[in-house]
XYZ file of C-alpha atoms in Angstrom:
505
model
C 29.219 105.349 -73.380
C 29.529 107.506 -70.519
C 32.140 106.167 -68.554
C 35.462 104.228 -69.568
C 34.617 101.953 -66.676
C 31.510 101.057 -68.285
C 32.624 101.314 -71.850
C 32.358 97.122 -73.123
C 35.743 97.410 -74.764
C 37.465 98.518 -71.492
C 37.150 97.127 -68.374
C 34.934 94.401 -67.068
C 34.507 96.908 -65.115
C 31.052 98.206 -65.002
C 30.525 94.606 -64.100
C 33.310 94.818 -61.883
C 33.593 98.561 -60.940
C 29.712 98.427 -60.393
C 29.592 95.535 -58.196
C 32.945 96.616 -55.928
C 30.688 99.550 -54.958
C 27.992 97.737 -54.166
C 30.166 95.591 -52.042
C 32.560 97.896 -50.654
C 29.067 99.758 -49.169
C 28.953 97.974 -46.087
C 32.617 96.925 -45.780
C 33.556 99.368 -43.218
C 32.981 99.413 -39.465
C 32.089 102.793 -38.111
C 33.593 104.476 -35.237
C 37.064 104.476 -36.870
C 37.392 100.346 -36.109
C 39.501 98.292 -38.664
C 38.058 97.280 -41.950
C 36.604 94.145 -42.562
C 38.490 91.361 -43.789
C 39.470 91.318 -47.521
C 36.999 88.376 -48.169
C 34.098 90.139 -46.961
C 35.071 93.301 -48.117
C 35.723 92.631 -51.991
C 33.828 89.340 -52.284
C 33.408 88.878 -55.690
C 29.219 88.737 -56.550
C 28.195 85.927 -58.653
C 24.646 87.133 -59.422
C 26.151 90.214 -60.736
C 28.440 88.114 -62.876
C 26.733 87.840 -66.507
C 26.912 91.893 -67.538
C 30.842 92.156 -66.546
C 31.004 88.304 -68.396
C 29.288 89.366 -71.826
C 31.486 92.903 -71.706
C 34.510 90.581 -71.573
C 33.998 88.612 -74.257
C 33.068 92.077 -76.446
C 36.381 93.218 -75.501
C 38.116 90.214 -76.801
C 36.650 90.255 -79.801
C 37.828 93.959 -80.211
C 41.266 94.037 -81.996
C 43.518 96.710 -81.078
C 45.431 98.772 -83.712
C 49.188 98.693 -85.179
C 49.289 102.752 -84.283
C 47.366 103.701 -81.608
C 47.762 106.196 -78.211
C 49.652 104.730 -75.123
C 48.848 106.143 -71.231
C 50.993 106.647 -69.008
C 50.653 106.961 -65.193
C 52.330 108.696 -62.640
C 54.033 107.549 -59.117
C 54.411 108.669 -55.826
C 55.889 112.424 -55.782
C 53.687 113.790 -57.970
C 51.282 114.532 -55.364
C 49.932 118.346 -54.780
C 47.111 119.483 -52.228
C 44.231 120.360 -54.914
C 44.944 117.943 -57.354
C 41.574 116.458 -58.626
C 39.614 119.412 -57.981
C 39.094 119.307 -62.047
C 37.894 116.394 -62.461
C 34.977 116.634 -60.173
C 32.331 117.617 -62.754
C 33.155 114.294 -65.071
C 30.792 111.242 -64.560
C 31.493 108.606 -62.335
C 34.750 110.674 -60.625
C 32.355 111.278 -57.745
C 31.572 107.665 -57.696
C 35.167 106.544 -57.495
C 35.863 108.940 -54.457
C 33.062 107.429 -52.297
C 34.047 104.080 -53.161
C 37.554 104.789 -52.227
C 36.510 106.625 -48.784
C 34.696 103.371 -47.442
C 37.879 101.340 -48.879
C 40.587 102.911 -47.262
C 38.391 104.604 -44.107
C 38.567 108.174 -44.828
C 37.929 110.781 -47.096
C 40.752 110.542 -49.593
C 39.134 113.711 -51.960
C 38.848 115.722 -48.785
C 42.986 115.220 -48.452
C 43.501 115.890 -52.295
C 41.642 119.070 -52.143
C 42.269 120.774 -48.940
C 45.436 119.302 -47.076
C 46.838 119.399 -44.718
C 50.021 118.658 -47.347
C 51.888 116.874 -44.461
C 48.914 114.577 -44.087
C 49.005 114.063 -48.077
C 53.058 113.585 -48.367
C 52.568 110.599 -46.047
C 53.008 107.564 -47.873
C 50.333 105.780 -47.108
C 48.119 108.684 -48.108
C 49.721 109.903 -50.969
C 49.992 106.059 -53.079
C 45.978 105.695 -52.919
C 45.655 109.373 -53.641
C 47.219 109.124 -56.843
C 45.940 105.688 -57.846
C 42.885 106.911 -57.531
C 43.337 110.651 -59.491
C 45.282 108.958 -62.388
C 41.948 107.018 -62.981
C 39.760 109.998 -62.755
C 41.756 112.204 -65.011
C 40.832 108.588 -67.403
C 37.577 109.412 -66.609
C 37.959 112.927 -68.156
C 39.899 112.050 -71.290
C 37.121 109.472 -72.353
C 34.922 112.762 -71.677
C 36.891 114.577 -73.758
C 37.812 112.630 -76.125
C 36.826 108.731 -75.975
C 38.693 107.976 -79.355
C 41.674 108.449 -77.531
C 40.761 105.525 -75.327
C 39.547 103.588 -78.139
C 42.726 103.402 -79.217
C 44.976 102.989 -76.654
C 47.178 99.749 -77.415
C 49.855 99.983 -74.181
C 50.581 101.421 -71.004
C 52.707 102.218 -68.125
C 52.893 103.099 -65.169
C 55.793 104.416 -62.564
C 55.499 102.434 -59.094
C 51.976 102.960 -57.803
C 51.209 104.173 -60.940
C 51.308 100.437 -62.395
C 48.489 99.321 -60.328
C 46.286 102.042 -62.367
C 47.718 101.146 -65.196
C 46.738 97.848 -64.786
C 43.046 98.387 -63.349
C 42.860 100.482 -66.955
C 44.128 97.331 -68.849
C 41.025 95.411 -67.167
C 43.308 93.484 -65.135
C 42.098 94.012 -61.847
C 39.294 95.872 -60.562
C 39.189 99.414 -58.948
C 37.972 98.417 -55.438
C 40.344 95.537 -55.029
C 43.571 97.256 -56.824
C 42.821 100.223 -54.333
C 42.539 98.140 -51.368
C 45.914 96.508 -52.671
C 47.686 99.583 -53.033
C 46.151 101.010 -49.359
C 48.385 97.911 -47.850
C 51.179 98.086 -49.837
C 51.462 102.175 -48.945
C 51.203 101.282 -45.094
C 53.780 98.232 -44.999
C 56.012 100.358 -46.880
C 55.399 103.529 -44.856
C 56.238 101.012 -41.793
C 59.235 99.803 -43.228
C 60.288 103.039 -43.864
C 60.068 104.386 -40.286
C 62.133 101.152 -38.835
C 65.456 102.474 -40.386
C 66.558 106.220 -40.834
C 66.864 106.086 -44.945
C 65.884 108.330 -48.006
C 66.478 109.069 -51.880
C 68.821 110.807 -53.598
C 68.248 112.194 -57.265
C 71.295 112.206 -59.322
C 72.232 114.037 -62.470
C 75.788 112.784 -63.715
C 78.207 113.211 -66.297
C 78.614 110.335 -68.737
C 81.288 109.004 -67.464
C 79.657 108.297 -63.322
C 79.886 105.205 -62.158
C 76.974 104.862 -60.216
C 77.904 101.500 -58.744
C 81.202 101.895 -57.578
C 79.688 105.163 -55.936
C 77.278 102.955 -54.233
C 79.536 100.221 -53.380
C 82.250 103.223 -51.458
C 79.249 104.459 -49.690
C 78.180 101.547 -48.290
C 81.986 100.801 -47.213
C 81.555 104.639 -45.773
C 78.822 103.574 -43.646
C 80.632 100.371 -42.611
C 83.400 102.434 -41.479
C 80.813 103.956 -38.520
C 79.432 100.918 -37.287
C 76.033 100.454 -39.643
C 75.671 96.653 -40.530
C 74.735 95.643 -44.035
C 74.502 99.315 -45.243
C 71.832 99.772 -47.927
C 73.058 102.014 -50.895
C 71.721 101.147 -54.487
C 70.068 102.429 -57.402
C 66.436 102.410 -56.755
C 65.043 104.430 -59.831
C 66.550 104.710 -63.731
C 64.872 107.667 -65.160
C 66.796 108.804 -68.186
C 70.761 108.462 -69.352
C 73.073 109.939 -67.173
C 69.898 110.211 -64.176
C 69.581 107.971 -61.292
C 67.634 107.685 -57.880
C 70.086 106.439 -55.427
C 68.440 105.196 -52.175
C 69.567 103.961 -49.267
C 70.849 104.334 -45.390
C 71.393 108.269 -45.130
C 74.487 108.148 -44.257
C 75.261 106.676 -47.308
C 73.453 109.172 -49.400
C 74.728 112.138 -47.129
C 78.522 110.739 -48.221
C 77.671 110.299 -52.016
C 76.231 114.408 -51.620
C 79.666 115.548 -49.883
C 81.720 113.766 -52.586
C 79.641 114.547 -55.591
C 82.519 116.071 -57.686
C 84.974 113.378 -56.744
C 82.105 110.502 -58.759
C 81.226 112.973 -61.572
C 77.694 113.935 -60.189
C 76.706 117.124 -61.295
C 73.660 117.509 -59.636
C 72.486 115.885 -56.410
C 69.094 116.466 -54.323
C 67.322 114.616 -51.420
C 63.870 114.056 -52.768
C 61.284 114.555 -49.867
C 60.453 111.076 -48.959
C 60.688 109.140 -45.924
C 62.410 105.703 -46.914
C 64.687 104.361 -49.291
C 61.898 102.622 -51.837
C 62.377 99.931 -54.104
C 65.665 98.641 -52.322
C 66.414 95.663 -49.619
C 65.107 97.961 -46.926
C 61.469 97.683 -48.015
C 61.428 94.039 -46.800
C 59.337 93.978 -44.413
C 56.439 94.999 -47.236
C 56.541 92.100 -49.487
C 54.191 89.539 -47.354
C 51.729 91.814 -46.351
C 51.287 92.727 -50.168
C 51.802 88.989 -51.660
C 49.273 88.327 -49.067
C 46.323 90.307 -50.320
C 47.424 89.835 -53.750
C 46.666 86.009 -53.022
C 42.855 87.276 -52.940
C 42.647 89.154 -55.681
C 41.218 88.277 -59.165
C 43.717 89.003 -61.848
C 43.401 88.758 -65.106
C 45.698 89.239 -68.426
C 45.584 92.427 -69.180
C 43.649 93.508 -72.532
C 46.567 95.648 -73.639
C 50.195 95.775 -73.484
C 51.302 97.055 -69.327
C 54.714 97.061 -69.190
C 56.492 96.018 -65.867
C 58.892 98.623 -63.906
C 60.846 95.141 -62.973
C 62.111 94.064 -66.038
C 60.693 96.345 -68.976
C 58.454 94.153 -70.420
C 54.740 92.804 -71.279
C 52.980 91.497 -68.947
C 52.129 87.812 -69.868
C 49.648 86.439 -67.513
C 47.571 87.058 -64.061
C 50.268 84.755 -62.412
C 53.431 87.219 -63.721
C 51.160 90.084 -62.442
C 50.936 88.863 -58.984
C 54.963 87.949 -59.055
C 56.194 91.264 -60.123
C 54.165 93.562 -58.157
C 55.461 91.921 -55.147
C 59.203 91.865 -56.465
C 58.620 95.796 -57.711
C 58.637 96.811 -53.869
C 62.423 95.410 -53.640
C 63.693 96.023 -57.116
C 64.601 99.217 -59.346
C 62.064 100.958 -61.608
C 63.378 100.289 -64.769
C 62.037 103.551 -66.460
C 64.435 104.381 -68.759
C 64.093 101.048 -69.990
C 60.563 100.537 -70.117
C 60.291 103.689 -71.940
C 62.633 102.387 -75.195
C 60.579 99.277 -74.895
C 57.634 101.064 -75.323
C 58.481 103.134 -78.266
C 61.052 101.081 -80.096
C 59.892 100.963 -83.464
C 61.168 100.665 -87.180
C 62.972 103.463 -88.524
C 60.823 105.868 -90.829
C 57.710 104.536 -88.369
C 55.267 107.306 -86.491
C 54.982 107.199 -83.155
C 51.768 106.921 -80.993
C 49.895 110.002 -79.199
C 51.185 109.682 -75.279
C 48.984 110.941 -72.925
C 50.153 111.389 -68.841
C 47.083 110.645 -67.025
C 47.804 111.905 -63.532
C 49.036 114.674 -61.673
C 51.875 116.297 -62.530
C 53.972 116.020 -65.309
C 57.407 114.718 -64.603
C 56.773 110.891 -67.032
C 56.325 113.806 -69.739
C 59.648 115.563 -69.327
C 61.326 111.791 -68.734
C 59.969 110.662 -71.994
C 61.689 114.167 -73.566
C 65.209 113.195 -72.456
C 64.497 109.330 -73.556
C 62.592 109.648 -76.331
C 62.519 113.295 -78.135
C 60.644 112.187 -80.914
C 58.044 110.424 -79.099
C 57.842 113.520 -76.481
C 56.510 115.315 -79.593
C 53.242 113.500 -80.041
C 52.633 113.836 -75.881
C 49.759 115.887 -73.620
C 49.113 115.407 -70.309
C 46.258 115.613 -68.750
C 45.232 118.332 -66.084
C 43.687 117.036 -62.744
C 43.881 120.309 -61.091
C 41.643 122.093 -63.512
C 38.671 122.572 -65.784
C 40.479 122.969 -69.435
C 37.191 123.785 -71.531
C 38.151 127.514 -71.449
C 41.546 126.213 -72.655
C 40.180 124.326 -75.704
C 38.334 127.277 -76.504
C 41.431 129.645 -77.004
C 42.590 126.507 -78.499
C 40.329 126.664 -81.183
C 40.325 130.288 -81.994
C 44.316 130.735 -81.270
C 45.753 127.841 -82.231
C 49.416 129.302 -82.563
C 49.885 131.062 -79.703
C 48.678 128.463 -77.580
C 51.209 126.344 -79.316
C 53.919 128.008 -77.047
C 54.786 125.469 -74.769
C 56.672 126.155 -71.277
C 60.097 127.002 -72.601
C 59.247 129.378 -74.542
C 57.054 130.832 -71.738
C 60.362 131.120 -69.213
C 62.180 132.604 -72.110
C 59.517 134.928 -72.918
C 59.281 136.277 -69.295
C 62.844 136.186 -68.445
C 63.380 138.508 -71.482
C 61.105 141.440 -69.855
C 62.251 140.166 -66.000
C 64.055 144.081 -65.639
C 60.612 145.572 -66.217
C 57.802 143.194 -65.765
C 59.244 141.799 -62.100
C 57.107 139.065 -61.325
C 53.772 139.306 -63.855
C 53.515 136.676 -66.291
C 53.160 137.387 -69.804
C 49.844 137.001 -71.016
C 51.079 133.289 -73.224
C 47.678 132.422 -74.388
C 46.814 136.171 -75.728
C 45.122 136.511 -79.379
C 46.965 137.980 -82.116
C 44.251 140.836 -82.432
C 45.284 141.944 -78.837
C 48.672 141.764 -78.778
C 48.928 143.874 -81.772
C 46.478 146.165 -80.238
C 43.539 145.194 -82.583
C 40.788 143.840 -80.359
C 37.483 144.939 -82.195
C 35.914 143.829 -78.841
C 37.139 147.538 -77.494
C 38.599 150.150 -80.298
C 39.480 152.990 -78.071
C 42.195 151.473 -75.367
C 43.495 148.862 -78.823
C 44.452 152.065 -80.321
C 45.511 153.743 -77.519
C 48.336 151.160 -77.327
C 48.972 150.427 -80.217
C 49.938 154.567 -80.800
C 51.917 153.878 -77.494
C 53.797 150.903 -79.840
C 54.327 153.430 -82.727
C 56.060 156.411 -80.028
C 57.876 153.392 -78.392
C 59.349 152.776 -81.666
C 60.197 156.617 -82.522
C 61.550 156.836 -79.045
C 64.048 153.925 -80.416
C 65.465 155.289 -83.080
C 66.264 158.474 -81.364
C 67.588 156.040 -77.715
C 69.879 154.274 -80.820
C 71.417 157.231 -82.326
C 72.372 159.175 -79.281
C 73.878 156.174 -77.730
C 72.019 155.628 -74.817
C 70.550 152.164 -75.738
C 72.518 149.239 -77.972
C 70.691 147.196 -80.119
C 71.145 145.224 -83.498
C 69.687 148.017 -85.035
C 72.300 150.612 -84.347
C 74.407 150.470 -87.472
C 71.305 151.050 -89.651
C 70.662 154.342 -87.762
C 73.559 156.020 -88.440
C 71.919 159.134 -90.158
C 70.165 160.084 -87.272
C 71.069 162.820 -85.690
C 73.687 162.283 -82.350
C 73.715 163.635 -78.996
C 73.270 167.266 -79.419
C 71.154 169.966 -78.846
C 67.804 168.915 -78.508
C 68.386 165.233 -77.894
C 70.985 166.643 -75.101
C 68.758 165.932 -72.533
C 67.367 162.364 -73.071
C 67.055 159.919 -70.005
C 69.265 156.457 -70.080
C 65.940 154.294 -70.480
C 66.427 150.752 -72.039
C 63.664 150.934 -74.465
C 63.123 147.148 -74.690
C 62.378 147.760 -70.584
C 59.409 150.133 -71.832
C 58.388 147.554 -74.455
C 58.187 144.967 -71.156
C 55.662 147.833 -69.505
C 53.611 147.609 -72.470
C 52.817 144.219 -72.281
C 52.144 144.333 -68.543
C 49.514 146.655 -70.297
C 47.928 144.580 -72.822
C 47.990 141.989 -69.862
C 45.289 144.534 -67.438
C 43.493 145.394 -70.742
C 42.682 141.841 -71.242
């Protein structure tokens, strides 16, 4: 099957992806006018009814596995200008970008590609901008590999990112979720505007007390006049790190008196409102509203909510606790151990980030090592076929993952500057054996064997320490014709040589 949409065991979706096209084609008034009502927009086709129907019932019948993979999906924030420009060659990715142009009323993959990032940071751009990516870069991985798919037995998603989850879970369909999400990102972005207000990312010691941080901010901002002050936590992401939103003078006190509440790190994030608090009031009708119209079914797999950690039950819970998600915290952390709790001695699933970005990845690493270990994300910003082919061929060195990357290019910062160390290099090159090109091979790796003569002679006349100086006693010191030897760090000349092997290649 080509497509996840259309795959039988996925979404009703080919019936109901399929037929939100066709109706979304004439659903939007030229000239820049106001979209047509909801009921004329996404009115759901009966004659097209019987294909989405039978898919349905195969999907039923389909029994999902004890061990399987589970997807997760990003939120607002993980945003960047270019971000689906690798997905673009995948079936149906096209199709979804059209659909969502004459949805929302502009061209939403023009914005992801080229900017302007202003324009994209806005939320009401950037929610169905990422709604819309996390279910391309779907699209992709059942390119890549549909088993994956197949397989998939829960997921997730952070804020926005639940929606997608959801439409992946056969819950809801694309064109309606979208249109969902495209008024829930402008009543929010309005809400936001009516009161000066923000989020604050906090790293603490153990022993913070978030709370009673809040609760003296909020008396702060009492203290100059602000009536019920808004200061809360609005995100759990891991232990000891919190999203504090709120009135910012509350979050400007909480910054000044970090130290004195045991916050060891503390940064604005760049939004414009304090989400998932009180102060996004004024967004709960408008999306209860047009979640009224939608069709919503019980999702075919386990979705976790952000609200209270757990399954969804039924298209009625759905429709509460997407509403309720606007005002309440995203349980992460939480939803994270509900996901992967387990038995002891039990493996866990393949995770897969579907999305851009890949901040649910290094959340899951300070929740969950274990599970972290068994997680990929999945790239909407580029092609990876060249990827899986050094993959294939180089399967160690492309194990290095980005740690050891930084550590690797922080050890040759004095000499290399600002090039990057060639991480996904075969072994035949970086020992100066490509058979693809004897002569320059050779030539450095005879540059490698004077490197290392020039060592042993640095050692013993004491112009370079290493762990190899007590083993070079014998050699002759500083004398006579050694007398004259420049202080060069060898291991800075060892640096050059790889920015060597890097032009070769």
């Amino acid at each position: 099957m080509s497509s996840w949409a259309a795959a039988p065991w996925r979404l009703g979706g080919c019936g109901g992806f399929r037929r939100a096209s066709r109706r979304a084609g004439s659903s939007l008034a030229g000239g820049g006018e106001r979209a047509a009502r909801l009921s004329d927009l996404l009115r759901s086709s009966e004659r097209d009814g019987a294909p989405g129907e039978e898919a349905a019932a195969a999907r039923r019948e389909r029994r999902p596995p004890r061990e399987g993979t589970v997807l997760l999906f990003p939120g607002q924030g993980s945003h960047f200008v270019g971000m689906g420009r690798g997905l673009l060659r995948y079936p149906g990715v096209r199709d979804m970008y059209r659909l969502a142009e004459k949805v929302l009323g502009y061209d939403l993959l023009s914005l992801c590609l080229e900017g302007p990032r202003a324009e994209l940071d806005r939320t009401r751009h950037c929610q169905p901008a990422v709604f819309v990516a996390s279910l391309a870069a779907v699209e992709k991985l059942n390119h890549r590999q549909p088993d994956v798919l197949e397989s998939c037995v829960a997921a997730a998603g952070y804020s926005v990112g639940e929606f997608a989850a959801l439409v992946f879970a056969g819950a809801m369909d694309f064109a309606e979720a979208l249109y969902a999400v495209k008024v829930r990102a402008e009543a929010m972005q309005k809400a936001s505007e009516a009161v000066p207000s923000g989020m604050l990312s906090v790293i603490g010691r153990p022993e913070a007390n978030y709370k009673f941080a809040c609760l003296e901010a909020r008396r702060h901002c009492e203290s100059l006049g602000i009536e019920n002050p808004v200061c809360e936590i609005s995100n759990y992401l891991f232990p000891d790190s919190r999203v504090i939103a709120g009135h910012l003078q509350a979050l400007k006190f909480l910054q000044e008196n970090a130290r004195k509440y045991y916050f060891t790190r503390t940064k604005m994030l760049p939004v414009s409102g304090a989400f998932h608090t009180r102060l996004m009031e004024p967004a709960v009708e408008p999306l209860a509203e047009v979640l009224k119209c939608i069709e919503i079914q019980k999702p075919l797999i386990c979705v976790y909510s952000n609200v209270d950690s757990k399954k969804y039950m039924h298209s009625k819970h759905i429709q509460k606790l997407l509403v309720k998600q606007i005002v309440s915290p995203v349980l992460w952390e939480q939803t994270m151990h509900s996901v992967y709790e387990r038995k002891q001695g039990t493996e866990f699933p393949y995770t897969y980030e579907v999305g851009p970005g890949k901040q649910l990845g290094a959340i899951l690493k300070k929740c969950n090592l274990k599970a972290w270990r068994q997680y990929s994300h999945v790239d909407v910003s580029k092609d990876e076929e060249h990827a899986c082919h050094c993959r294939e061929h180089w399967p160690s060195l492309c194990a290095l993952d980005v740690e050891q990357e930084s550590s690797l290019q922080s050890r040759f910062s004095t000499c290399v500057g600002t090039a990057k160390l060639p991480i996904n290099m075969p072994n035949s090159v970086l020992f100066g054996l490509n058979p693809a090109s004897n002569f320059p091979s050779l030539f450095f790796l005879f540059f490698f064997f004077l490197i290392c003569v020039c060592a042993c002679i640095q050692v013993a006349v004491g112009s370079c320490h290493c762990p190899f100086q007590g083993s070079l006693a014998w050699v002759p010191g500083r004398a006579g014709l050694f007398a004259g030897l420049p202080r060069v760090c060898i291991w800075d000349a060892m640096g050059c040589m790889l920015v060597g092997l890097q032009v070769h290649m």
